[in-house]
PDB file of C-alpha atoms in Angstrom:
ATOM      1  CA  UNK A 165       0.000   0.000   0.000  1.00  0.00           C
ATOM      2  CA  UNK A 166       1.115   3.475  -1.111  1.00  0.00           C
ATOM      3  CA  UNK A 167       1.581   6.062   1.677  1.00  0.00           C
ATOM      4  CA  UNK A 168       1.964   9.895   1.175  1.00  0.00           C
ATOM      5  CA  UNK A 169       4.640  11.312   3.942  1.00  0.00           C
ATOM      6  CA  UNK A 170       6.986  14.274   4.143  1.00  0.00           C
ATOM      7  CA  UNK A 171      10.813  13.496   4.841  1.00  0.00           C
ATOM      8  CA  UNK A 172      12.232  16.336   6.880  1.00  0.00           C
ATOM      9  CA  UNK A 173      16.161  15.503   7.581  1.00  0.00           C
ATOM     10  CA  UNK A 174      17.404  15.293  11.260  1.00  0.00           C
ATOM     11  CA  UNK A 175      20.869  16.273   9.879  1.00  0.00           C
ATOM     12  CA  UNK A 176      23.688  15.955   7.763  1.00  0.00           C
ATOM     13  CA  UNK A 177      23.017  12.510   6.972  1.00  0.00           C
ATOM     14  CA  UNK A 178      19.279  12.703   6.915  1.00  0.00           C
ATOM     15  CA  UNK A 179      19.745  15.366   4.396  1.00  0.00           C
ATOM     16  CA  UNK A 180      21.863  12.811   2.237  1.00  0.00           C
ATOM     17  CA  UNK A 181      18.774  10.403   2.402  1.00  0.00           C
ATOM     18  CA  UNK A 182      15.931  12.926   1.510  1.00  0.00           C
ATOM     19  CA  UNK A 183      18.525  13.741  -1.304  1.00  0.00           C
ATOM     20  CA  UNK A 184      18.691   9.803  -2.401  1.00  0.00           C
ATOM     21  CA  UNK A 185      14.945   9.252  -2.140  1.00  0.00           C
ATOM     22  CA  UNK A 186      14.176  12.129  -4.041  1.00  0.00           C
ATOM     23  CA  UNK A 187      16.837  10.924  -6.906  1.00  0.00           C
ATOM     24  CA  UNK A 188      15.305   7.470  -6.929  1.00  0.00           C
ATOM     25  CA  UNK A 189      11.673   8.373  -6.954  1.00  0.00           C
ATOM     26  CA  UNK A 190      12.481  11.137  -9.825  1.00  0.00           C
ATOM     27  CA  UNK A 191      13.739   8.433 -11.332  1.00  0.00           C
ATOM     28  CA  UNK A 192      10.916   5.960 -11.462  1.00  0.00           C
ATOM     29  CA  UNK A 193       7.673   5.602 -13.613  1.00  0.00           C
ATOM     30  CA  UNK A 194       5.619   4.500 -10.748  1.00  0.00           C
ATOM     31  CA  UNK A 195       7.029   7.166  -8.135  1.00  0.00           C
ATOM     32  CA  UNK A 196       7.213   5.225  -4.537  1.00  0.00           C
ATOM     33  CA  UNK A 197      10.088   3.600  -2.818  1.00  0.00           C
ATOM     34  CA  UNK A 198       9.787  -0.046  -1.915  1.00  0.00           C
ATOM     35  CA  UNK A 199       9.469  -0.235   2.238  1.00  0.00           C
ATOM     36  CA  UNK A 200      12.547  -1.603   2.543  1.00  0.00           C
ATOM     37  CA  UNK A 201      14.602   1.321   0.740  1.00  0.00           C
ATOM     38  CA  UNK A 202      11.985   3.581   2.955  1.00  0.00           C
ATOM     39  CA  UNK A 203      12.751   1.972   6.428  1.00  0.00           C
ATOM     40  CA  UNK A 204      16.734   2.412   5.020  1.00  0.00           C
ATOM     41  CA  UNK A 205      16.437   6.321   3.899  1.00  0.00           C
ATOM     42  CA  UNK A 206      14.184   7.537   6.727  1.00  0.00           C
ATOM     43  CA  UNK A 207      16.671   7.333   9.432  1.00  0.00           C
ATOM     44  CA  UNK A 208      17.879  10.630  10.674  1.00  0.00           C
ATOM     45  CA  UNK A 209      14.559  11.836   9.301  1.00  0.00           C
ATOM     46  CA  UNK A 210      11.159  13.240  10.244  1.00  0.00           C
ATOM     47  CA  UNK A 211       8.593  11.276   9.062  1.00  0.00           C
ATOM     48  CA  UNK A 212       5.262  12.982   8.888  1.00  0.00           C
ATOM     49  CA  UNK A 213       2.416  11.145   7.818  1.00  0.00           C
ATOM     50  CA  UNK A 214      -0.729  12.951   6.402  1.00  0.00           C
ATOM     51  CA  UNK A 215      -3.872  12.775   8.488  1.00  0.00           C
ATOM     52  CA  UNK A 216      -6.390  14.231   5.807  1.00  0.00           C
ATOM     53  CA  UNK A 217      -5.356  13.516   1.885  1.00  0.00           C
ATOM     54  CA  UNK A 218      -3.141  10.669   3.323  1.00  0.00           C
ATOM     55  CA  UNK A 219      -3.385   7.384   4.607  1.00  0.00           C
ATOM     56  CA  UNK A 220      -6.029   8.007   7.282  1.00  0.00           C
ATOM     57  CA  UNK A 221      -8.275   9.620   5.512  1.00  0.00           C
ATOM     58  CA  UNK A 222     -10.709   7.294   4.434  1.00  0.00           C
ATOM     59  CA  UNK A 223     -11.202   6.232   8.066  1.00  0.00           C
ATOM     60  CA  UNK A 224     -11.381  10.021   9.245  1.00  0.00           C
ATOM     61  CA  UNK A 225     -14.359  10.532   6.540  1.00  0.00           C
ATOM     62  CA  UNK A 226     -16.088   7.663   8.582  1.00  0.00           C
ATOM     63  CA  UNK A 227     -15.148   8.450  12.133  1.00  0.00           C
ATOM     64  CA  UNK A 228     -13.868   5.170  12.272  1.00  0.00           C
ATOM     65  CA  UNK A 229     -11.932   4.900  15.797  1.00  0.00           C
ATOM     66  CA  UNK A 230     -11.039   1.589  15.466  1.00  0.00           C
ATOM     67  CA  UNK A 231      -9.817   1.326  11.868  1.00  0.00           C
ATOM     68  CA  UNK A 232      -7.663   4.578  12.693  1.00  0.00           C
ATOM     69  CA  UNK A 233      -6.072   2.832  15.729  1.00  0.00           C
ATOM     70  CA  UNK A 234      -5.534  -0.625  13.898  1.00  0.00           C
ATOM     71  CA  UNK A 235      -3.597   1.393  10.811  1.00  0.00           C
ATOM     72  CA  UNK A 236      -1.504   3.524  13.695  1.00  0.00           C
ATOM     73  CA  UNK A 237      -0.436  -0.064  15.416  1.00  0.00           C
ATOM     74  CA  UNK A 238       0.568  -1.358  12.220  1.00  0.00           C
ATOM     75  CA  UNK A 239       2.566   1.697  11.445  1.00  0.00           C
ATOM     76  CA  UNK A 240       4.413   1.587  14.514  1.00  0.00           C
ATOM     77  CA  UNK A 241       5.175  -1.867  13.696  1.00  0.00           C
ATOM     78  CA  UNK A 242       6.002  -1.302  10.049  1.00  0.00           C
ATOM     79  CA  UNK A 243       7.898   1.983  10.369  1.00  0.00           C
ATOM     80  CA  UNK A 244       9.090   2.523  14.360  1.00  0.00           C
ATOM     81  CA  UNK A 245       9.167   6.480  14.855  1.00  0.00           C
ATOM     82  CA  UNK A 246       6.797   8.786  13.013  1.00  0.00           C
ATOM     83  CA  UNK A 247       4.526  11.819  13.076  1.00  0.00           C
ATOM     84  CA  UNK A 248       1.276  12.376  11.997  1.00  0.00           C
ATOM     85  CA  UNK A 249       0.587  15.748  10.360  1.00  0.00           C
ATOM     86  CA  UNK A 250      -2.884  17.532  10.563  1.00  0.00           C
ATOM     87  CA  UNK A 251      -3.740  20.199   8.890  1.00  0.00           C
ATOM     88  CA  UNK A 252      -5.138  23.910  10.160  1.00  0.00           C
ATOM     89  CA  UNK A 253      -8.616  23.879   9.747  1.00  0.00           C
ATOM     90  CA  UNK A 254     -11.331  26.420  10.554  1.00  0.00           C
ATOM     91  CA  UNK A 255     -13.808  23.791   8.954  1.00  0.00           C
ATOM     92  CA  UNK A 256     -15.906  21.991  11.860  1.00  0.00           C
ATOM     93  CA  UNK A 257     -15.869  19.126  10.082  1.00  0.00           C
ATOM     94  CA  UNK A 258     -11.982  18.653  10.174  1.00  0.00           C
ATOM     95  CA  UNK A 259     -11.369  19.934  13.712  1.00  0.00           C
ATOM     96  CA  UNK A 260     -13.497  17.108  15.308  1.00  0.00           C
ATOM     97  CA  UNK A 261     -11.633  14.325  12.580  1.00  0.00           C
ATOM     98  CA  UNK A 262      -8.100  15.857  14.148  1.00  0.00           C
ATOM     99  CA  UNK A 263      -8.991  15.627  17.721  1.00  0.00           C
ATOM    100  CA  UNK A 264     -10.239  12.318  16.857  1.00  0.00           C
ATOM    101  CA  UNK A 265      -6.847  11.508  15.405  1.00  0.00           C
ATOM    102  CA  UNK A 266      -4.919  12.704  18.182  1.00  0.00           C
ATOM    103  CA  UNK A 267      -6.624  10.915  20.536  1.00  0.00           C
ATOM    104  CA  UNK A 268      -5.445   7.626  18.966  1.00  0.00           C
ATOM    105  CA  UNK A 269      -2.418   8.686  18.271  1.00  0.00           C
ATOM    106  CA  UNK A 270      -1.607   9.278  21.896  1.00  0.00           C
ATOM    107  CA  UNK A 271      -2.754   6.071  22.979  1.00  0.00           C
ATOM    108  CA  UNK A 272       0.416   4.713  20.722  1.00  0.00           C
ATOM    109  CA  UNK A 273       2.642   8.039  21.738  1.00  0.00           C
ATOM    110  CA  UNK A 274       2.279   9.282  18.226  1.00  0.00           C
ATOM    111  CA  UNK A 275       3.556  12.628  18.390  1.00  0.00           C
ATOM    112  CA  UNK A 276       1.110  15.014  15.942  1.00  0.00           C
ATOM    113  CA  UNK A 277       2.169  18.181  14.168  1.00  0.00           C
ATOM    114  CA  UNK A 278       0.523  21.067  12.647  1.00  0.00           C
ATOM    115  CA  UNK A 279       0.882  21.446   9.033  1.00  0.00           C
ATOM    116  CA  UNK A 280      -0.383  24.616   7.224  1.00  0.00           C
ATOM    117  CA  UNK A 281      -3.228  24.948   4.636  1.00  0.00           C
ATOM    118  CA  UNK A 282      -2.049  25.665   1.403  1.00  0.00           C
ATOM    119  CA  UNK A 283      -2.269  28.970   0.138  1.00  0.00           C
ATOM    120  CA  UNK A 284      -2.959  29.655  -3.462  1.00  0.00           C
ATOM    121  CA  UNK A 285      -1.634  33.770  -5.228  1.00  0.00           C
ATOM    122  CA  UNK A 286      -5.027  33.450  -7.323  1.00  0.00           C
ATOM    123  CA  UNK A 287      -8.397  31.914  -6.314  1.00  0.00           C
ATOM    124  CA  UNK A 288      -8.763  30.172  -9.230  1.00  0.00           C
ATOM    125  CA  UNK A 289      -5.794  28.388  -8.260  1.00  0.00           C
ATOM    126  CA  UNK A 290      -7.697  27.018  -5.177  1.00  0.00           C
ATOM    127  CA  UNK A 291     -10.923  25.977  -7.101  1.00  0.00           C
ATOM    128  CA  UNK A 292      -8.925  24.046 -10.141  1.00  0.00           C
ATOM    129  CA  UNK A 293      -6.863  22.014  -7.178  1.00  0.00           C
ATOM    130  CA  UNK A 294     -10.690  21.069  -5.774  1.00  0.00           C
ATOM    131  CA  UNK A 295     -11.540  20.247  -8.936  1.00  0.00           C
ATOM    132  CA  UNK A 296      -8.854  18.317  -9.631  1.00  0.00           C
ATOM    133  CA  UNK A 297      -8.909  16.488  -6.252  1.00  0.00           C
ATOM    134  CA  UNK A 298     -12.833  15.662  -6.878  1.00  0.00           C
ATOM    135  CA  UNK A 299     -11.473  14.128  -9.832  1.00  0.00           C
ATOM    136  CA  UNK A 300      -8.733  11.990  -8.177  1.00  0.00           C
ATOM    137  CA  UNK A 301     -11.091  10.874  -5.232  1.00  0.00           C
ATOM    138  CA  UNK A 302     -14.370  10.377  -7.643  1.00  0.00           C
ATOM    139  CA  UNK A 303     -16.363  13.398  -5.698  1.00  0.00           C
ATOM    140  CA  UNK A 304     -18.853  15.817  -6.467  1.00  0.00           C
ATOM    141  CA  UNK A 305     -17.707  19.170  -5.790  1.00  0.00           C
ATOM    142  CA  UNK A 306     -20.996  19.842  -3.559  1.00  0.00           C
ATOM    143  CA  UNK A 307     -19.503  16.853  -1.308  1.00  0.00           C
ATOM    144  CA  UNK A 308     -18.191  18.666   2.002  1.00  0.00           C
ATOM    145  CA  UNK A 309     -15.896  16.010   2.561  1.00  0.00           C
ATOM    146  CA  UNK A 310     -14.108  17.261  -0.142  1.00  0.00           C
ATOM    147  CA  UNK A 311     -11.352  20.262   0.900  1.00  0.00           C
ATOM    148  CA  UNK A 312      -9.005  22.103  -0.747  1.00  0.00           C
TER     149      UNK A 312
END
């Protein structure tokens, strides 16, 4: 299974591994790293996974406690140390998905970090990247379960 994360280096070394990653997946049609060259270029990173547009969104749309707390245990187990990064939101809807997140993510001492909304020069910018992500996740654009 495919997982979206952010690599932020630790140091000197860390910031040789983002460097290799990057060259591999630049190099590949399909554009992910096998776990094993993952578990081997994250050390002396960051590894942030995304809470909404990641991995653990499809269980946030539900609410689904238990399916977020059985994908966090196998993370653990698959990847040791990580972070899960939620994003600002004003939206109700996301505020009560992030607490839920962070309550299961303490239970496994998941550390969470803030990650900031994207912000576009033009608003047009902002409506063709909805668009675009309707298109990606098959959803209407009146679904509100579908954000920027």
């Amino acid at each position: 299974q495919k997982v979206s994360c952010v690599l932020l280096a630790k140091n000197d070394q860390g910031y040789h591994h983002c460097i290799k990653a990057s060259s591999i997946l630049m190099n590949q049609s399909e554009k992910a790293l096998t776990l094993e060259q993952f578990l081997i270029l994250k050390k002396d990173c960051f590894v942030i996974l995304f809470a909404e547009g990641g991995i653990f969104e499809n269980a946030l749309n539900l609410s689904d406690q238990h399916q977020v707390l059985m994908m966090i245990d196998e993370l653990k187990h698959d990847l040791g140390d990580f972070y899960i990064g939620l994003s600002y939101q004003d939206f109700p809807y996301w505020k009560i998905r992030n607490q839920l997140i962070k309550d299961c993510a303490r239970q496994f001492q998941i550390r969470t970090v803030a990650l900031s909304k994207i912000y576009y020069a033009e608003q047009k910018d902002e409506t063709l990247h909805r668009i675009l992500r309707g298109i990606r996740l098959q959803k209407t654009l009146k679904d509100t379960t579908l954000t920027s």
